[in-house]
Coordinates of C-alpha atoms in Angstrom, one line a residue:
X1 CA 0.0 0.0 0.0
X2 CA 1.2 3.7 -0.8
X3 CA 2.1 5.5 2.2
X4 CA 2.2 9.4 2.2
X5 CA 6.1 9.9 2.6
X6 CA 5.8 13.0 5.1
X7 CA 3.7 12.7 7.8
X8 CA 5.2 16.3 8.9
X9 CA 3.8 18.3 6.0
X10 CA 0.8 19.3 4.2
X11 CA 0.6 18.2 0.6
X12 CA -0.2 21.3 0.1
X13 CA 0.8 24.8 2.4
X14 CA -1.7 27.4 2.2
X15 CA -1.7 31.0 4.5
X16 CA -4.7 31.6 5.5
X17 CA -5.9 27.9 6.3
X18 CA -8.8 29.0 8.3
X19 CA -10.6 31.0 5.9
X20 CA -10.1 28.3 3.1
X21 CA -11.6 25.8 5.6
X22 CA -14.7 27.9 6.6
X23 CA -15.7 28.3 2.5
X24 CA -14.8 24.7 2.1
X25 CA -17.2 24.3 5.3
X26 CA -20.4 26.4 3.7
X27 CA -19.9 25.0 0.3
X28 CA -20.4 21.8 2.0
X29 CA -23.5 22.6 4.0
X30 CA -24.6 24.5 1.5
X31 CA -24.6 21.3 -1.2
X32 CA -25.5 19.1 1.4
X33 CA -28.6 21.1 3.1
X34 CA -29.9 21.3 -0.6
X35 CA -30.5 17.0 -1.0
X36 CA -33.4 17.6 2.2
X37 CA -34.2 21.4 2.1
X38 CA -36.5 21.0 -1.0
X39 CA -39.1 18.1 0.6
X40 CA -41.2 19.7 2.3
X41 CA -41.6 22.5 -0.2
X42 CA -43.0 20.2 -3.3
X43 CA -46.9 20.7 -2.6
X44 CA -46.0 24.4 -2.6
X45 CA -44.4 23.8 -6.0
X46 CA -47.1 21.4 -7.5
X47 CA -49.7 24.6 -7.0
X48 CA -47.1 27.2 -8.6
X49 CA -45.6 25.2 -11.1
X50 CA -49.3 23.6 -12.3
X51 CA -47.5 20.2 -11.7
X52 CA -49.2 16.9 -10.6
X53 CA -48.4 15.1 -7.7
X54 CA -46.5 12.4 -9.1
X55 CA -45.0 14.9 -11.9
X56 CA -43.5 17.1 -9.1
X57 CA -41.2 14.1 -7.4
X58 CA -39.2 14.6 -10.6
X59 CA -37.6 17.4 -9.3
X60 CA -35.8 15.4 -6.5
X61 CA -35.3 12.8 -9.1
X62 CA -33.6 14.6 -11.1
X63 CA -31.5 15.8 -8.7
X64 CA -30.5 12.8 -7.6
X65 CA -29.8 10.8 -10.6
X66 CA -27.6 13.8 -11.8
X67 CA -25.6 13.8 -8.8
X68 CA -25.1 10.1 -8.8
X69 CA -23.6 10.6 -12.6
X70 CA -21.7 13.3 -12.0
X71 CA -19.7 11.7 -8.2
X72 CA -17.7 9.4 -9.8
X73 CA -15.9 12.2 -12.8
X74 CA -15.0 14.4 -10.6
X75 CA -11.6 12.7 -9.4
X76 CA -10.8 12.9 -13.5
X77 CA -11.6 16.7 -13.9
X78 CA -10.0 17.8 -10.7
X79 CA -6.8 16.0 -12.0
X80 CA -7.4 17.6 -15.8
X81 CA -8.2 21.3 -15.0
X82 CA -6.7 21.9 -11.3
X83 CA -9.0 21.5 -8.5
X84 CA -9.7 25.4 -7.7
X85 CA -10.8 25.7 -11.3
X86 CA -13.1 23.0 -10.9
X87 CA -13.8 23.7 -7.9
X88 CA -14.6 27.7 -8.4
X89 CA -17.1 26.0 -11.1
X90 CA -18.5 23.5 -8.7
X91 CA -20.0 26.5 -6.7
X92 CA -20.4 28.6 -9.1
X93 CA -22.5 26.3 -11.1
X94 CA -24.6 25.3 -7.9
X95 CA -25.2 28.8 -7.2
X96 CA -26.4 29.7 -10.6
X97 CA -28.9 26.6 -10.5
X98 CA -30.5 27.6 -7.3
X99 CA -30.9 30.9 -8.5
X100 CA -32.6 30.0 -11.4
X101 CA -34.5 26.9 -9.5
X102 CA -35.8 30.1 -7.5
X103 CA -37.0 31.7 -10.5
X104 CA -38.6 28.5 -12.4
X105 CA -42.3 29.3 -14.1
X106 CA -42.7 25.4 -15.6
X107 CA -42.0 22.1 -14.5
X108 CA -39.8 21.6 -17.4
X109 CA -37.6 24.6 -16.3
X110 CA -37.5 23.0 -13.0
X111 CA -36.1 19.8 -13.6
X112 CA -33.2 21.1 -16.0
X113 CA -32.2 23.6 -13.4
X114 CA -32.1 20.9 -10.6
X115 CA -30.3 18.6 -12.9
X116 CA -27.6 21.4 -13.3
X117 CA -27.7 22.0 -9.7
X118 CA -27.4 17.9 -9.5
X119 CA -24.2 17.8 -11.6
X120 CA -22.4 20.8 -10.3
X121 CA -23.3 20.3 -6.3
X122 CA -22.2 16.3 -6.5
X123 CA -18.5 17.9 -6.7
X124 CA -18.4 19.7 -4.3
X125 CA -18.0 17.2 -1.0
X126 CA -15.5 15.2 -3.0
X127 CA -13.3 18.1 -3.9
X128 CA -13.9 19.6 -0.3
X129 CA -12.7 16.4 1.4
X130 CA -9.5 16.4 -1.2
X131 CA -8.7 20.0 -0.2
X132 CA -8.8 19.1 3.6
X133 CA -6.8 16.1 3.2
X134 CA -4.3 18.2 1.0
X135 CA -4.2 21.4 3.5
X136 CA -3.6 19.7 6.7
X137 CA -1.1 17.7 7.5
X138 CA -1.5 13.9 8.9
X139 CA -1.2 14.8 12.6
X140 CA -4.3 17.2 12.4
X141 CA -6.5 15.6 9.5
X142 CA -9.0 14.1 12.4
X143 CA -9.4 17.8 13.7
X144 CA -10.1 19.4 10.4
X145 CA -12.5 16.1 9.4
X146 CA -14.5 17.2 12.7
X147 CA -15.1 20.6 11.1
X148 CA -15.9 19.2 7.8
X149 CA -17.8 16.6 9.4
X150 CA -20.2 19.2 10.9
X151 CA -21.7 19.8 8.2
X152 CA -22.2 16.6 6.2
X153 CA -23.5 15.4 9.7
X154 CA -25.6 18.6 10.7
X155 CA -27.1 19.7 7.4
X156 CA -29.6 17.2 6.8
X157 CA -31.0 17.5 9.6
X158 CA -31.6 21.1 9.6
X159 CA -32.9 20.9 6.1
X160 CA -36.5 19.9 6.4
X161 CA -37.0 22.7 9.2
X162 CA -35.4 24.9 7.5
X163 CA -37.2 24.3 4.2
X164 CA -40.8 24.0 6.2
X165 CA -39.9 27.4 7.6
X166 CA -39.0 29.2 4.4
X167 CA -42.1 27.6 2.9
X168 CA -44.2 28.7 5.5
X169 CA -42.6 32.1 6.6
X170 CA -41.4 33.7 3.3
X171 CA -42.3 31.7 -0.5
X172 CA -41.1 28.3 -1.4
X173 CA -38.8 29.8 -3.8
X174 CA -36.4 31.0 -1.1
X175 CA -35.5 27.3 -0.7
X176 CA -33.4 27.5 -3.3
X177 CA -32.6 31.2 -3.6
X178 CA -31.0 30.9 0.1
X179 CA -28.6 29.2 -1.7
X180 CA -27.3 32.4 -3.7
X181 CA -25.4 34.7 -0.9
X182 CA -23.9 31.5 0.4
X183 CA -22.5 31.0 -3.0
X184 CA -21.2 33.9 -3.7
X185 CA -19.2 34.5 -0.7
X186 CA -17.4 30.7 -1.0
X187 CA -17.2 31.9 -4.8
X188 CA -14.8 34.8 -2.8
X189 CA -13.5 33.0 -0.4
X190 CA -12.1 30.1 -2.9
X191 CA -10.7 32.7 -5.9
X192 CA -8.5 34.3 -2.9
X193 CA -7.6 31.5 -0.6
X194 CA -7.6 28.8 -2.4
X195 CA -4.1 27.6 -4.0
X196 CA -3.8 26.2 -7.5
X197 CA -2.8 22.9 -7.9
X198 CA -1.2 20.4 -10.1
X199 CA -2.7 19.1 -13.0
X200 CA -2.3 15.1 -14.5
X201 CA -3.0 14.8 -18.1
X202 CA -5.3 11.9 -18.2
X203 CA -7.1 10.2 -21.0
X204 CA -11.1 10.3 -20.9
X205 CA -12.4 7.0 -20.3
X206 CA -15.4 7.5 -22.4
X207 CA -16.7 4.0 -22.6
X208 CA -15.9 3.5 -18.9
X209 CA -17.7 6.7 -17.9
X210 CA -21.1 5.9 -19.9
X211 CA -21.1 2.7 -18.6
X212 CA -20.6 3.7 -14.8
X213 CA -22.8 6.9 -15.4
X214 CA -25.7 4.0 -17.2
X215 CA -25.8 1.8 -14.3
X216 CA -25.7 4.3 -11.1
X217 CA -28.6 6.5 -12.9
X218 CA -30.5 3.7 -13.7
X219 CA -29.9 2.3 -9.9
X220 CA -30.9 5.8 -8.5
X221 CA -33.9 6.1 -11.2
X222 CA -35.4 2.9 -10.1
X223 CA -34.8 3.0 -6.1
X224 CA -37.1 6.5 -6.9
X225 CA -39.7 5.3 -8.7
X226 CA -39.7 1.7 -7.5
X227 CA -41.9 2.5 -4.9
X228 CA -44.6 4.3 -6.8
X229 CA -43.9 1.4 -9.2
X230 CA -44.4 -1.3 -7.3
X231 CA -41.1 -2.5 -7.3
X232 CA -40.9 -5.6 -9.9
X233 CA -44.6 -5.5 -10.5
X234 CA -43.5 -2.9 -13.0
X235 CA -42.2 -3.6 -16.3
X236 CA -40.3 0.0 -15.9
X237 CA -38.0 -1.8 -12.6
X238 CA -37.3 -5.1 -14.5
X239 CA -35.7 -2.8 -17.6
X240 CA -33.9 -0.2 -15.1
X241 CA -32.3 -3.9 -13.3
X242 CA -31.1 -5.0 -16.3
X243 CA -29.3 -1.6 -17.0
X244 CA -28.3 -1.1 -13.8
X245 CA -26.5 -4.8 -13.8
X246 CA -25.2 -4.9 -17.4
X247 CA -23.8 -1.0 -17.0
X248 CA -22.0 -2.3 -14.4
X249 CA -20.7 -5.0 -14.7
X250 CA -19.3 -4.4 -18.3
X251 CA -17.9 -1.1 -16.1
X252 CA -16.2 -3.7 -13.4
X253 CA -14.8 -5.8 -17.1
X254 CA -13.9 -3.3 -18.8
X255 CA -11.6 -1.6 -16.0
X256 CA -10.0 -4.0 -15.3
X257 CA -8.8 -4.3 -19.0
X258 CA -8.4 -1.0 -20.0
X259 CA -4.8 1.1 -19.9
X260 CA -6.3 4.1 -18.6
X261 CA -9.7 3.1 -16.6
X262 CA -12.2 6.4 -15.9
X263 CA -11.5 5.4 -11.9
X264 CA -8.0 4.0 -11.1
X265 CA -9.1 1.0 -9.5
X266 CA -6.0 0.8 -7.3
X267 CA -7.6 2.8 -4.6
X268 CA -9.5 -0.4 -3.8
X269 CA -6.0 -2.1 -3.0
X270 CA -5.5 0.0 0.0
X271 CA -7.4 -2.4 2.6
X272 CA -7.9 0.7 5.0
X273 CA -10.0 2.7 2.2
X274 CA -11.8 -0.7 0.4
X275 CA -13.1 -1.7 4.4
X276 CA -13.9 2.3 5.1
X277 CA -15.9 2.8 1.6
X278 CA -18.4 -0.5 2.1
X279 CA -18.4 0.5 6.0
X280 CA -19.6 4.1 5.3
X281 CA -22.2 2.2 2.3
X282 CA -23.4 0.4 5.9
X283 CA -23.6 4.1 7.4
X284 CA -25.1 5.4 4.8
X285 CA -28.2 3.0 4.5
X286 CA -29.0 3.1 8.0
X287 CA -28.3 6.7 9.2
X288 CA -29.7 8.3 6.5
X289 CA -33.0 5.9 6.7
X290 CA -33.5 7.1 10.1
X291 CA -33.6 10.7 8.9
X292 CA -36.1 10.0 6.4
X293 CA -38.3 7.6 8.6
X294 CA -38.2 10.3 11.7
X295 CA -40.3 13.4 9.9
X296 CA -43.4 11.4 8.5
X297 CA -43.3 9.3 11.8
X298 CA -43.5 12.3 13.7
X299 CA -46.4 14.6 11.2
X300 CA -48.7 11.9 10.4
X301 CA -49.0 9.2 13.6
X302 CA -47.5 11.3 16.5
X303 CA -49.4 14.5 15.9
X304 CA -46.0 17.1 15.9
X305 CA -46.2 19.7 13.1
X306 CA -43.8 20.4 10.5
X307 CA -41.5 22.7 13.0
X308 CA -42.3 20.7 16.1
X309 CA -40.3 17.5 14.3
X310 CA -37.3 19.3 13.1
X311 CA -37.2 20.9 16.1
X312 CA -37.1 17.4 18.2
X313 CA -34.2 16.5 15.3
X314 CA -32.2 19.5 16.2
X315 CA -30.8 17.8 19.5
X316 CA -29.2 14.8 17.5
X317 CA -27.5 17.3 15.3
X318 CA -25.9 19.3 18.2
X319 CA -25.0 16.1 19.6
X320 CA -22.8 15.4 16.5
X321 CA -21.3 18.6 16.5
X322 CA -20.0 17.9 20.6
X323 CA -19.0 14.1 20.1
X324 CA -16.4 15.7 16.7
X325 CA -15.2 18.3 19.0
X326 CA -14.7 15.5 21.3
X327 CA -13.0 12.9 18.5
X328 CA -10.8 16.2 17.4
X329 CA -9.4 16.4 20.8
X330 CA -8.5 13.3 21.3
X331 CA -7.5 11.7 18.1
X332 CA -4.2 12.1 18.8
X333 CA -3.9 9.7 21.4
X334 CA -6.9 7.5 21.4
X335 CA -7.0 4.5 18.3
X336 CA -9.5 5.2 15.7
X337 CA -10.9 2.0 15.8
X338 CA -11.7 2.5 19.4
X339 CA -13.6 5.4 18.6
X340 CA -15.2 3.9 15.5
X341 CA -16.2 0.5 17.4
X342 CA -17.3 2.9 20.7
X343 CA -19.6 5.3 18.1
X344 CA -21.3 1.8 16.4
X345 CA -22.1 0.3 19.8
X346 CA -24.1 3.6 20.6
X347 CA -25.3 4.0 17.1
X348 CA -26.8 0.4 17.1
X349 CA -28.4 0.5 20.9
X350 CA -29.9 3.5 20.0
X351 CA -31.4 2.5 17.0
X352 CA -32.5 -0.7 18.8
X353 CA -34.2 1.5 21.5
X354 CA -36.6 3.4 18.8
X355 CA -38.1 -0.5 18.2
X356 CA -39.9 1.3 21.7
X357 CA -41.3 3.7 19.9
X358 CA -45.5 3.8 20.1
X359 CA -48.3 6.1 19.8
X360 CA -48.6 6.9 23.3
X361 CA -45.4 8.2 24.0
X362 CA -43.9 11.5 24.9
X363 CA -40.9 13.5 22.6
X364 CA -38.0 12.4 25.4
X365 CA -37.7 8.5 23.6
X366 CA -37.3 10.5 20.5
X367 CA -34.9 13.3 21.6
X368 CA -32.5 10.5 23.9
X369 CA -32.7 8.2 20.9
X370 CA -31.5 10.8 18.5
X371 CA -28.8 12.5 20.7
X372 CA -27.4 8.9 21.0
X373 CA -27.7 8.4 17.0
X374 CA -26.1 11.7 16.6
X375 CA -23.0 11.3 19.0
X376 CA -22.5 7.9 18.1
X377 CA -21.8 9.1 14.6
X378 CA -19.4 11.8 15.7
X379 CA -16.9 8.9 16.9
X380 CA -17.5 7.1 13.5
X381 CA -17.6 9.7 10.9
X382 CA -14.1 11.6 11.8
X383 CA -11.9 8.7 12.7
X384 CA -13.3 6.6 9.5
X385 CA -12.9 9.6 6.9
X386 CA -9.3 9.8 8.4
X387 CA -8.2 6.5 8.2
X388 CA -9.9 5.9 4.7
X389 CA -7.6 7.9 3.5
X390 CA -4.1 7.7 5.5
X391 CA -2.5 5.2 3.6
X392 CA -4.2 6.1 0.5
X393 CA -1.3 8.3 -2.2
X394 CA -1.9 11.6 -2.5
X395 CA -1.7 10.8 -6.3
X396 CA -4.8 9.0 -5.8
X397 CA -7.2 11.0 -3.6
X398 CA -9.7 12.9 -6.4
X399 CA -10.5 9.0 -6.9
X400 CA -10.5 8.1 -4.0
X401 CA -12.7 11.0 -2.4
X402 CA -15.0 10.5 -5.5
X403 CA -15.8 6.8 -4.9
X404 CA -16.0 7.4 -1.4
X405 CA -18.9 10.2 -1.8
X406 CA -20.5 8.0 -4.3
X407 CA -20.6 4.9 -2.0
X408 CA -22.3 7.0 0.8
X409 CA -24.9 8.5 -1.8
X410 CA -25.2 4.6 -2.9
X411 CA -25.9 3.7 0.5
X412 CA -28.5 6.5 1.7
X413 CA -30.5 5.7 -1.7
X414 CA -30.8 1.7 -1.3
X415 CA -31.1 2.4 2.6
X416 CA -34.5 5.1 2.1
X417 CA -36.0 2.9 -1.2
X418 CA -35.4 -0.2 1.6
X419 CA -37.1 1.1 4.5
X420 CA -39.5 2.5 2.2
X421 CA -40.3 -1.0 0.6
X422 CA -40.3 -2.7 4.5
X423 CA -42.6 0.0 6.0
X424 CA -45.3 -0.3 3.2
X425 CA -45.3 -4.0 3.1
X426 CA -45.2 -4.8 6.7
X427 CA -48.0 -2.3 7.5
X428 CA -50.1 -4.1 5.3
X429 CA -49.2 -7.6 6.9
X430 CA -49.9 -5.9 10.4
X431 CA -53.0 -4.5 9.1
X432 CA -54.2 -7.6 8.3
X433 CA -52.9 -9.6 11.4
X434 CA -54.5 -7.2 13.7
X435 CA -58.1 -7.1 12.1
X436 CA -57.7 -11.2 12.5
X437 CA -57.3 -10.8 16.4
X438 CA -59.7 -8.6 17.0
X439 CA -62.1 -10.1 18.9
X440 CA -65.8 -8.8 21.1
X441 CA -63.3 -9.2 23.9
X442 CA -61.1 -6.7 22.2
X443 CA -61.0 -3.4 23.8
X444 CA -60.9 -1.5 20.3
X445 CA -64.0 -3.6 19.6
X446 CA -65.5 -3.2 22.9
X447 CA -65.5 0.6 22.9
X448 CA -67.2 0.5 19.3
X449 CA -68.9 -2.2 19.9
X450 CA -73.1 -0.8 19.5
X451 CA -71.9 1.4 16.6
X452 CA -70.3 -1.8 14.8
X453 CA -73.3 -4.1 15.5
X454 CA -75.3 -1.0 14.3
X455 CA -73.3 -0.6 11.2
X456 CA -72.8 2.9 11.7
X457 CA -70.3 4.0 9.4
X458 CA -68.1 6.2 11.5
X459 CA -67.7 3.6 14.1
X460 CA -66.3 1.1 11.5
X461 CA -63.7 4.0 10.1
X462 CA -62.8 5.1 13.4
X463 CA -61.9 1.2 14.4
X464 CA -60.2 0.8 11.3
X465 CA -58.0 3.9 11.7
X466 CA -56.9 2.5 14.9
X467 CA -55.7 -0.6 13.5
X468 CA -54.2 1.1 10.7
X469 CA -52.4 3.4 13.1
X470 CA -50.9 0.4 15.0
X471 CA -50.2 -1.2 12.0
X472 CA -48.1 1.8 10.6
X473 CA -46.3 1.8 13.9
X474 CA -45.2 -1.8 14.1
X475 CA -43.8 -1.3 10.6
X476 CA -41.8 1.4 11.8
X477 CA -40.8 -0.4 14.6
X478 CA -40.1 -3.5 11.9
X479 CA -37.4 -0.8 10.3
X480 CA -35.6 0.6 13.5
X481 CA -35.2 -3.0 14.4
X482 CA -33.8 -3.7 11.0
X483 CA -31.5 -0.8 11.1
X484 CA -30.4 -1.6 14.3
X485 CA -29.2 -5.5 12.8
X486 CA -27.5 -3.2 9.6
X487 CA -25.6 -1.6 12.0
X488 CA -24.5 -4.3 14.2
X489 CA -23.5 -6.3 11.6
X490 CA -21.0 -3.4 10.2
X491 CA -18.7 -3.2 13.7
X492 CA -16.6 -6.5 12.6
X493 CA -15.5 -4.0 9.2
X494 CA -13.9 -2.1 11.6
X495 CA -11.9 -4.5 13.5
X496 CA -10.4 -5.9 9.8
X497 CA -9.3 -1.8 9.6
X498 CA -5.0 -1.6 10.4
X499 CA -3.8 1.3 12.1
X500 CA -1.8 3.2 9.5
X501 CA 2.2 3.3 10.6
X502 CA 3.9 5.8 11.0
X503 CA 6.5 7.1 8.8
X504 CA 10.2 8.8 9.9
X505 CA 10.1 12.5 10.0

């Protein structure tokens, strides 16, 4: 494995190392608010943009395929053009999409604006991890990870409340024009700050790419629309599979053959960074699934409005920002994996605690349960983004950072479309199960019992809600349980992980 031959230096000095850091922090949050921000703004949009319901999702499709093509080049373009240049357009480009996203009369306009906003913003964590692996040097990468890590961690969870409280408070269109003075002040930041840096000439793997690019956006495209699909009911998910398997694996032949593959495959050589990629694919599905379970769980069964539940969320993102702090401080003397294994352990018992959710019960469960979730991921997130990359070549890092953005994206989109999948089909086998036991000794039947004898009508749908109340709940509680198994089942990845050595001054 390559090993980084000064451990005493940056690979690259810059002056003012702070203010680069900050713009490389708000691009971050910035990119990474903008994939939950826009939910809970798409009725709004429907209405304004004379959209249906199931036309609107297309603008978080679109998104989301785009950003899924557009991960895996940007290792190649940061190598071809310099990564300030790209990176200067990275922003800039996001910045010009939101603004126009703001603007947007049609549906149509939408969706090409997001998609533009798709393919500039999925940049922008790769080359942001690249430039703080590059800026500091090995000694302090955990502490400037914890500042990075801030806000990939914190952002998504502030986005829906954000977003409800633009959409509520000001227009819907803010959602994306908030975007716009954040921009342009990173744009600032970068074009001063940032250093240029070396450039590789490297062959375009055209083939390679449009394979790679065929079977993630057909993977993302059909973990979107498999649901409103019904999964392999639908002629549409059988065709998107077959893409999704031949694109890649004529990808996986193909670059293994070729002289000059579009990803240099030698990043997955370096045990540390092939065990930290598929361990933060494991993260991915079940931390991000637990965001996107949390907000409907909260509106539609527990009775908390739109601000209420991102408010209740808030907690787990503080609690992320203290256990980084935390990791930053102590990094130095403390093993990685000991952190890592410590922050799994939490993460998994408190994922396994939610399986106590039920209707009755107050916001502490939910607030303890997240505060747990989020400091647990502190102690994973810093040390596994370090040593991902420790023994990894500088030479090889715009790859490297690519893949490893693409395999958390790849891991939050099968974890949601999974969950998703479970919750649906599991409240209709509850639903089912619980109308069987129901009983005249039942208390549900007992309480309704003249009106259901009587046949009145509202006594029958009130009954039935209940049941399909409890039957939503147990299907969430089917998911946090399966979440918590996902995440067990990770912890042995990291005890395969090898401390990285370290090198004479």
């Amino acid at each position: 494995m390559a090993q980084i031959p000064d451990d005493s230096a940056p690979a690259v000095v810059v002056k003012h190392k702070a203010l680069l850091t900050i713009a490389i922090m708000l691009a971050t949050v910035m990119q990474v608010l903008d994939t939950t921000i826009a939910n809970v703004a798409l009725p709004h949009m429907s209405a304004a943009l004379g959209a249906a319901q199931h036309e609107i999702t297309w603008v978080l499709t679109s998104y989301i395929v785009a950003a899924a093509i557009a991960t895996p080049v940007t290792g190649w373009m940061s190598d071809r053009i310099g990564q300030k240049l790209l990176f200067l357009l990275a922003v800039g480009g996001f910045t010009l999409a939101s603004a126009l996203c703001g603007i947007a009369t049609s549906l149509p306009e939408m969706v090409a604006f997001r998609i533009l906003q798709g393919l500039c913003g999925a940049m922008i964590a790769p080359l942001a991890q690249t430039v703080i692996l590059n800026i500091n040097p090995k000694e302090r990468v955990s502490q400037a990870m914890a500042i990075y890590g801030m806000g990939v961690m914190v952002a998504p969870i502030v986005g829906p409340t954000l977003g409800g409280w633009l959409t509520e408070s000001v227009n819907w269109r803010w959602v994306f024009l908030v975007n716009v003075p954040v921009g342009i002040l990173c744009i600032a930041l970068l074009l001063v700050y940032m250093p240029n840096s070396d450039k590789r000439n490297r062959r375009f793997d055209f083939f390679g790419f449009a394979m790679l690019a065929l079977g993630i956006g057909a993977l993302q495209l059909m973990l979107d629309r498999g649901s409103d699909n019904n999964w392999f009911e639908s002629t549409e998910t059988w065709i998107e599979l077959g893409l999704v398997i031949s694109g890649l694996w004529v990808y996986l032949v193909h670059s293994m053959t070729a002289e000059s593959p579009f990803v240099d495959l030698r990043i997955f050589r370096d045990r540390n960074f092939a065990l930290a990629a598929v361990f933060m694919f494991l993260i991915g599905m079940t931390m991000f699934s637990a965001l996107a379970l949390l907000p409907p769980l909260m509106q539609s069964y527990l009775g908390y409005p739109v601000m209420a539940s991102g408010t209740l969320m808030a907690p787990r993102g503080i609690a992320s920002m203290v256990s980084m702090l935390i990791v930053s401080r102590i990094s130095h003397r403390v093993d990685g994996r000991a952190m890592m294994l410590f922050g799994a352990v939490v993460m998994s018992w408190s994922l396994y605690m939610m399986t106590g959710f039920n209707l009755q019960m107050d916001s502490n469960l939910i607030v303890v349960t997240g505060v747990l979730q989020g400091f647990g991921m502190g102690f994973i997130f810093v040390p596994l983004s370090a040593m991902a990359f420790s023994t990894l070549s500088t030479q090889l890092r715009g790859d490297g950072t690519s893949m490893y953005a693409l395999m958390r994206n790849m891991g939050q989109g099968i974890g949601v479309s999974m969950v998703s999948a479970v919750l649906v089909h599991m409240t209709q086998a509850n639903h089912a199960e619980l109308a069987e036991r129901l009983t005249s000794t039942s208390g549900a039947v007992h309480a309704y019992l003249p009106g259901l004898l009587s046949g009145s009508s509202s006594a029958v749908q009130t009954a039935n809600s209940l049941v399909t109340q409890q039957a939503a709940m147990l299907g969430y509680i089917d998911d946090f349980l399966l979440m918590s198994v996902l995440s067990a089942l990770s912890i042995p990845l990291i005890l395969l992980l090898r401390k990285p050595k370290k090198s004479a001054a």
